[in-house]
C-alpha positions as a Markdown table, in Angstrom:
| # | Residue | x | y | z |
|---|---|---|---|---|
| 1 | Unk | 50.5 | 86.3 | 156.2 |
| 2 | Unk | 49.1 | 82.8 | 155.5 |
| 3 | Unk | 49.6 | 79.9 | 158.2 |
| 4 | Unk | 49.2 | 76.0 | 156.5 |
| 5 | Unk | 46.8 | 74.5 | 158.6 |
| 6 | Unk | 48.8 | 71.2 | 157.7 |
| 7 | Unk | 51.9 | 73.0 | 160.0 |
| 8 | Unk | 49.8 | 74.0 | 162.9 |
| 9 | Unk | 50.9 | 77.2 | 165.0 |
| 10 | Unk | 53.2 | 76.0 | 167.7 |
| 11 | Unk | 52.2 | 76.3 | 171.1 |
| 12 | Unk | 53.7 | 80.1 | 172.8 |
| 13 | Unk | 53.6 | 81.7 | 168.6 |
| 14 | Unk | 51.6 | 84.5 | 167.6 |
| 15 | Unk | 48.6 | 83.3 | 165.8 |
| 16 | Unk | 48.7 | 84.6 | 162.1 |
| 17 | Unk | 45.8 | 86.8 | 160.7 |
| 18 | Unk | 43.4 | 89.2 | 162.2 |
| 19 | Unk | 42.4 | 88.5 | 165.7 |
| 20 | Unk | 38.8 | 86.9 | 166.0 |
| 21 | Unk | 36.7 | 87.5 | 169.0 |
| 22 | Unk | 32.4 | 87.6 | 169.1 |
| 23 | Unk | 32.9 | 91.1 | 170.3 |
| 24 | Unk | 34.6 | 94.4 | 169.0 |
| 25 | Unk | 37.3 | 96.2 | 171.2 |
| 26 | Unk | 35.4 | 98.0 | 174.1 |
| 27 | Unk | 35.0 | 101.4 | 173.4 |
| 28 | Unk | 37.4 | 102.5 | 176.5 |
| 29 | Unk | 40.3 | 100.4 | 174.9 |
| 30 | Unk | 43.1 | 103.1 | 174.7 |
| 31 | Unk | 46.2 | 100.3 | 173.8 |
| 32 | Unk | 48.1 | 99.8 | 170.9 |
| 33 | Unk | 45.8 | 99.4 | 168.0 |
| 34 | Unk | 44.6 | 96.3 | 167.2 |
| 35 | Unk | 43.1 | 94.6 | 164.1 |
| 36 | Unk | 39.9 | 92.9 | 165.0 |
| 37 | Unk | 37.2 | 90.8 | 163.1 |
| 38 | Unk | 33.7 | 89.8 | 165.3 |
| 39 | Unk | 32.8 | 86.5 | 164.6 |
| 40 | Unk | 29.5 | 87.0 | 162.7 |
| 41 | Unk | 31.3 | 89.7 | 160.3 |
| 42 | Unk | 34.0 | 87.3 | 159.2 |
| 43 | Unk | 34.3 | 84.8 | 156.3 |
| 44 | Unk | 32.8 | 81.1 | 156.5 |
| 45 | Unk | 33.2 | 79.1 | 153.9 |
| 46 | Unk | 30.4 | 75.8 | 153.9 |
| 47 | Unk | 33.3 | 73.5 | 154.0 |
| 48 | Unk | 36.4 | 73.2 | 156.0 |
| 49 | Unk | 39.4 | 70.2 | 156.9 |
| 50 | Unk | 40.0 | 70.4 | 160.6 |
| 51 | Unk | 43.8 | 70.0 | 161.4 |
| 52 | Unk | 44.8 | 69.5 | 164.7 |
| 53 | Unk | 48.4 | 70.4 | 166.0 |
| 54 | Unk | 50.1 | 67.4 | 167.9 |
| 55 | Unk | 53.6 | 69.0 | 168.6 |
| 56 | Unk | 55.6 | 67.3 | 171.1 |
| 57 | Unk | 55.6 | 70.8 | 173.6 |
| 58 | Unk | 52.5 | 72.6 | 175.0 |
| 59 | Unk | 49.3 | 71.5 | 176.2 |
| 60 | Unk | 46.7 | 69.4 | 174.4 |
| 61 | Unk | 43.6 | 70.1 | 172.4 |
| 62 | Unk | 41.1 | 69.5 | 174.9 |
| 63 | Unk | 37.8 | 70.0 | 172.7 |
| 64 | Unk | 37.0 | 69.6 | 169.2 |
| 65 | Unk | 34.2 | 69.6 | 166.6 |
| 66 | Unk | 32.8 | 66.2 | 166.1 |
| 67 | Unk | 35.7 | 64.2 | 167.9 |
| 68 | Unk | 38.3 | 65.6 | 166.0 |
| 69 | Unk | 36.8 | 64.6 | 162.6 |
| 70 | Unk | 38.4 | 66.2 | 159.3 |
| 71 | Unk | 35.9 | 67.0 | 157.3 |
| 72 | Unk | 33.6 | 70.0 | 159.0 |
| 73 | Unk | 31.0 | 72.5 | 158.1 |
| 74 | Unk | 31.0 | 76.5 | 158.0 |
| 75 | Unk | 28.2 | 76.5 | 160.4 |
| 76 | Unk | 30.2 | 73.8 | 162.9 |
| 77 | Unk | 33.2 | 76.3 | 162.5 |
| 78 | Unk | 31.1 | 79.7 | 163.1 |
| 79 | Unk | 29.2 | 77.8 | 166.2 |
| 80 | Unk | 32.2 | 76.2 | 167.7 |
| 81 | Unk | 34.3 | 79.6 | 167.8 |
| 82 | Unk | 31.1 | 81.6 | 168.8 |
| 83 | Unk | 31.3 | 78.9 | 171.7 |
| 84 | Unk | 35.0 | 78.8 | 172.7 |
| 85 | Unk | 36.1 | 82.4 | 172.1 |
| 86 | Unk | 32.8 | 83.2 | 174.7 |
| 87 | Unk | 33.5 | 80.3 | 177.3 |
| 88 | Unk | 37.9 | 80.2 | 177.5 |
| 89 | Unk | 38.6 | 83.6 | 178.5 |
| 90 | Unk | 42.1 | 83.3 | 177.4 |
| 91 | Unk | 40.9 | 81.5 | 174.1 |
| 92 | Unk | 42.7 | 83.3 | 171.1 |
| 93 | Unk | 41.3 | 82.9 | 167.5 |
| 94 | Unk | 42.6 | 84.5 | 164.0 |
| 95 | Unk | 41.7 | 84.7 | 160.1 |
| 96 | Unk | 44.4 | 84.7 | 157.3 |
| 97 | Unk | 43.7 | 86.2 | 154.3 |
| 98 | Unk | 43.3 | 82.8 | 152.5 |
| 99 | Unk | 40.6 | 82.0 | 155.6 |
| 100 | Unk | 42.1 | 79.0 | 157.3 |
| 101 | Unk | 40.9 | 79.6 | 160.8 |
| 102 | Unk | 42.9 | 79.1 | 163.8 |
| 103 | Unk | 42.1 | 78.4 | 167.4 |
| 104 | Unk | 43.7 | 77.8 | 170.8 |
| 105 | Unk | 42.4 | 77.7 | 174.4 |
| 106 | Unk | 45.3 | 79.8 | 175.7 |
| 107 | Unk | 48.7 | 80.3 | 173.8 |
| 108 | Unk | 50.2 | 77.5 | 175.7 |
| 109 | Unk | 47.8 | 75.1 | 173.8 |
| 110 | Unk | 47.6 | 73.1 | 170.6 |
| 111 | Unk | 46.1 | 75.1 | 167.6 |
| 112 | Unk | 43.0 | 73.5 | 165.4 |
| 113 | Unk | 42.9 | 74.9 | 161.9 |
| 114 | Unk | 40.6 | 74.9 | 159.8 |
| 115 | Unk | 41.1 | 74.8 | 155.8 |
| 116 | Unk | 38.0 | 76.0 | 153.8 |
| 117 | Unk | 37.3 | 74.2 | 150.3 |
| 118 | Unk | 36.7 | 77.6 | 148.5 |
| 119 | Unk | 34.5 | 75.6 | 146.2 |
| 120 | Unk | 31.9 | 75.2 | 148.4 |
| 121 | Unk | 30.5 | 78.3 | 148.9 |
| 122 | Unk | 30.6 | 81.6 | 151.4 |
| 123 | Unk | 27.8 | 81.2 | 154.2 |
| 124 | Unk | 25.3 | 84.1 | 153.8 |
| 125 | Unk | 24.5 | 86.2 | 156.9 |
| 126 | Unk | 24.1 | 89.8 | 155.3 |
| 127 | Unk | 22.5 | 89.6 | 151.8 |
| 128 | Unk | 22.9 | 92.7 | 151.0 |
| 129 | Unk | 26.7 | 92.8 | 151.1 |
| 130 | Unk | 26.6 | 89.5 | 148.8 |
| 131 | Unk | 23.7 | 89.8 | 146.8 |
| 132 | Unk | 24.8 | 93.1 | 144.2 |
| 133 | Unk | 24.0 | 92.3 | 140.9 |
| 134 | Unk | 21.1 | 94.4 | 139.5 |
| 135 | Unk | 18.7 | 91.1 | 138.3 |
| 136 | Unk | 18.9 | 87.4 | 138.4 |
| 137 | Unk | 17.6 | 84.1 | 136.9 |
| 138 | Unk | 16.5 | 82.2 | 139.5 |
| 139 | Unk | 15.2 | 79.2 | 139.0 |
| 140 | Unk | 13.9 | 76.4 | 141.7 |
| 141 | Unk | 13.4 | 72.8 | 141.8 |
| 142 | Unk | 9.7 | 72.9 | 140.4 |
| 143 | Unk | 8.6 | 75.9 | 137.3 |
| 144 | Unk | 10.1 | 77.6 | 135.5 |
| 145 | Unk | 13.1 | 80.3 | 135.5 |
| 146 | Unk | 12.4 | 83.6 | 136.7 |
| 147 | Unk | 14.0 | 86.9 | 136.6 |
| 148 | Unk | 14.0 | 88.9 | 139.5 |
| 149 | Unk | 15.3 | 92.2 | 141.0 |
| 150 | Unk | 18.1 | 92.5 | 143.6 |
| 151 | Unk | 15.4 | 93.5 | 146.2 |
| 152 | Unk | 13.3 | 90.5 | 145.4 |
| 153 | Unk | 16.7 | 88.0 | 145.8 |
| 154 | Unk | 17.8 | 89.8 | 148.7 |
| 155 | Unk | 14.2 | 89.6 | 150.3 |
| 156 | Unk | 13.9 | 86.0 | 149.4 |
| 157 | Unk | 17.2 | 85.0 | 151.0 |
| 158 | Unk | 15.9 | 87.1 | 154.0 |
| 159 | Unk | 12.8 | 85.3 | 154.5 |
| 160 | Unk | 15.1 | 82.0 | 154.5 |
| 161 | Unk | 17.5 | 83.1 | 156.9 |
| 162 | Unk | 14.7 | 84.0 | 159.0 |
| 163 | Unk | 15.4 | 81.8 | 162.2 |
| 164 | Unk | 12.3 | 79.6 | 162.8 |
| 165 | Unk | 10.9 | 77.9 | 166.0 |
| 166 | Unk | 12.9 | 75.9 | 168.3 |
| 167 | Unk | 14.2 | 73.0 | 166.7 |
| 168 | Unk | 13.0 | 73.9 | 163.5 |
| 169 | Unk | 15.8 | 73.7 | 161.0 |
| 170 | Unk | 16.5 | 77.1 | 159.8 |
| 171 | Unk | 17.1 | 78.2 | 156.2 |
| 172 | Unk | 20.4 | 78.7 | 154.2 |
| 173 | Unk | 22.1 | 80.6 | 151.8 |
| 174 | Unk | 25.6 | 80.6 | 150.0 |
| 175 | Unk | 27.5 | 83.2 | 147.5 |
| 176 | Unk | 29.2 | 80.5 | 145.4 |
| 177 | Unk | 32.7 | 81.3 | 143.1 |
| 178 | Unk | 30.9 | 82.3 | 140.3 |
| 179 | Unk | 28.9 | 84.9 | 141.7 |
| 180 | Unk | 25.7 | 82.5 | 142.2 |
| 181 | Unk | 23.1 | 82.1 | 145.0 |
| 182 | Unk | 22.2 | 79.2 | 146.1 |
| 183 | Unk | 19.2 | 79.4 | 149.1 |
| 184 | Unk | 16.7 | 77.7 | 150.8 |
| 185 | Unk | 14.0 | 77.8 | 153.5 |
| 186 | Unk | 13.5 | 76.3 | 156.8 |
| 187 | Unk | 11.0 | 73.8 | 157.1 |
| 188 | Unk | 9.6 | 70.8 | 158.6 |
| 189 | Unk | 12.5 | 68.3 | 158.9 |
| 190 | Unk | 10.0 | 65.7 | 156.9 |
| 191 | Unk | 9.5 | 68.8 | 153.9 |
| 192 | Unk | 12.4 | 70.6 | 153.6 |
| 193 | Unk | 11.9 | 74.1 | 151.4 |
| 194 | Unk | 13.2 | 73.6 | 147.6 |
| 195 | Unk | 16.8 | 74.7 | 146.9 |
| 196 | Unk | 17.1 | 78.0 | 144.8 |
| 197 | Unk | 19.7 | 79.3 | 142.5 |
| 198 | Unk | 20.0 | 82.7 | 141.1 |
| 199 | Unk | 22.3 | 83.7 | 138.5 |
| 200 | Unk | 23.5 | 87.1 | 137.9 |
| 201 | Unk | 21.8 | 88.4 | 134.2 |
| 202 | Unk | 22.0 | 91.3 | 132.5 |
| 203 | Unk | 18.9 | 93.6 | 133.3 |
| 204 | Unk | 15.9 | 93.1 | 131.2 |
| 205 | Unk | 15.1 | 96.3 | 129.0 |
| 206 | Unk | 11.0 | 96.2 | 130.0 |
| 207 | Unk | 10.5 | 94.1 | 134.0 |
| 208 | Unk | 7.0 | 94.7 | 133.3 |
| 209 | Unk | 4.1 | 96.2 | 135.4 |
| 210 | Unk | 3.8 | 95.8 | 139.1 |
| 211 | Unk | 1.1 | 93.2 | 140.1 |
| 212 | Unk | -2.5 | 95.1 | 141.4 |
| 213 | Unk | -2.4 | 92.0 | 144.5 |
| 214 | Unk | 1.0 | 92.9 | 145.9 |
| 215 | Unk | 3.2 | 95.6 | 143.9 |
| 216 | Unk | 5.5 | 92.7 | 143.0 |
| 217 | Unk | 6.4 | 92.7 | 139.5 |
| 218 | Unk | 4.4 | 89.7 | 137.9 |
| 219 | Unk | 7.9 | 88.4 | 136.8 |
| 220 | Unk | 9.5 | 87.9 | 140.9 |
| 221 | Unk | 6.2 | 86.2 | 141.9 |
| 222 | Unk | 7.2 | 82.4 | 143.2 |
| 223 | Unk | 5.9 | 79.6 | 141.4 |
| 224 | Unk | 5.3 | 78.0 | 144.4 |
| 225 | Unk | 4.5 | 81.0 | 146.4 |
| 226 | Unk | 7.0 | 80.5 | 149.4 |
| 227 | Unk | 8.9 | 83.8 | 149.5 |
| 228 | Unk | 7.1 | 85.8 | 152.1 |
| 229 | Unk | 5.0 | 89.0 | 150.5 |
| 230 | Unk | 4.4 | 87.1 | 147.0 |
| 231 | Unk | 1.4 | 87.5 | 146.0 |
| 232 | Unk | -0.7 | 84.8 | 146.8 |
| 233 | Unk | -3.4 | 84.9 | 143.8 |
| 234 | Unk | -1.2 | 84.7 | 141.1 |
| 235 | Unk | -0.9 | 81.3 | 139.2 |
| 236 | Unk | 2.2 | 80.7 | 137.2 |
| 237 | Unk | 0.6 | 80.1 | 133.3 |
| 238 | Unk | 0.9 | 76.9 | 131.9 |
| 239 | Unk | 2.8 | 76.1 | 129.1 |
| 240 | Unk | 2.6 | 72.3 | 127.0 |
């Protein structure tokens, strides 16, 4: 069942979807059963509209992201409910199957939806549920395009997931529409990592032997030699 997020929930209605909480049902839970998604296992999108319900009954929305701004981010949306759902104990949250998000402090409240832009991407946090194809072109903002092996994608959007020091920005990564990855490291605020895309290709018939330095095939090694066990000798050839 989908819910517009334009027609928020009124205040005392079930919430439509699958409950969301940042834990799974305790294992001595012996009720009715219950569907469940934890926050971290659910879908965020890297762009979402915040609506929030004004009905005349019920009681008011009393936090919001960013002062009740509309346009939002996936990670604003993951944070906020990791927050809520963990500090209102009576805070309810649910997915639809289109992934508008809906939250409420307690089921007298006001809902906040939130409407992702399906364009803009599905925020990473397991690569190796979204990364599946068998080899990719990826190609970054400096050399050129590359093909690499699932393991060497999957590693690379790993390393840039990788939390870093305390207010160090961390990395990203997003399963677009069409199958692409876009990714990127963590860094220095003043130099950022390069963005990276790879694009699903059909396998290569040779990849090539493995490099004697670091078992990578020669193919997978970086360019600019940022993706953790590249292998640090090797100097992409020049070409006029």
């Amino acid at each position: 069942m989908s819910q517009s997020a334009e027609v928020p929930v009124k205040p005392g209605s079930p919430l439509p979807g699958i409950e969301v909480k940042n834990h799974p049902l305790p294992v001595w839970y012996d009720g009715p059963p219950r569907e469940r998604i934890v926050t971290d296992d659910a879908r965020f999108h890297a762009a979402y509209t915040q609506t929030i319900g004004r009905n005349a009954d019920g009681f008011s929305v009393r936090e919001s992201i960013g002062c009740g701004r509309r346009a939002v981010t996936g990670v604003e949306v993951r944070n906020y409910l990791r927050g809520s759902l963990g500090f209102w104990l009576c805070s309810q949250g649910s997915i639809t199957e289109d992934d508008t998000i809906h939250y409420r402090q307690t089921a007298q409240h006001h809902t906040i939806s939130f409407t992702p832009d399906r364009t803009s991407g599905l925020i990473i946090v397991y690569p190796d549920r979204c990364i599946t194809a068998a080899a990719y072109q990826v190609a970054g903002t400096d050399g050129q395009p590359q093909t690499w092996s699932q393991n060497a994608v999957r590693h690379a959007v790993t390393e840039a997931l990788r939390p870093g020091p305390i207010d160090w920005p961390d990395g990203w990564a997003l399963l677009m529409p069409d199958e692409t990855i876009r990714f990127a490291r963590g860094g220095f605020p003043w130099a950022p990592g390069d963005e990276y895309t790879a694009t699903p290709v059909s396998v290569p018939a040779q990849w090539g032997a493995p490099c004697a330095e670091c078992n990578w095939r020669k193919s997978e090694h970086d360019p600019n030699r940022l993706w953790g066990n590249r292998c640090r000798k090797y100097r992409c050839p020049v070409t006029n």
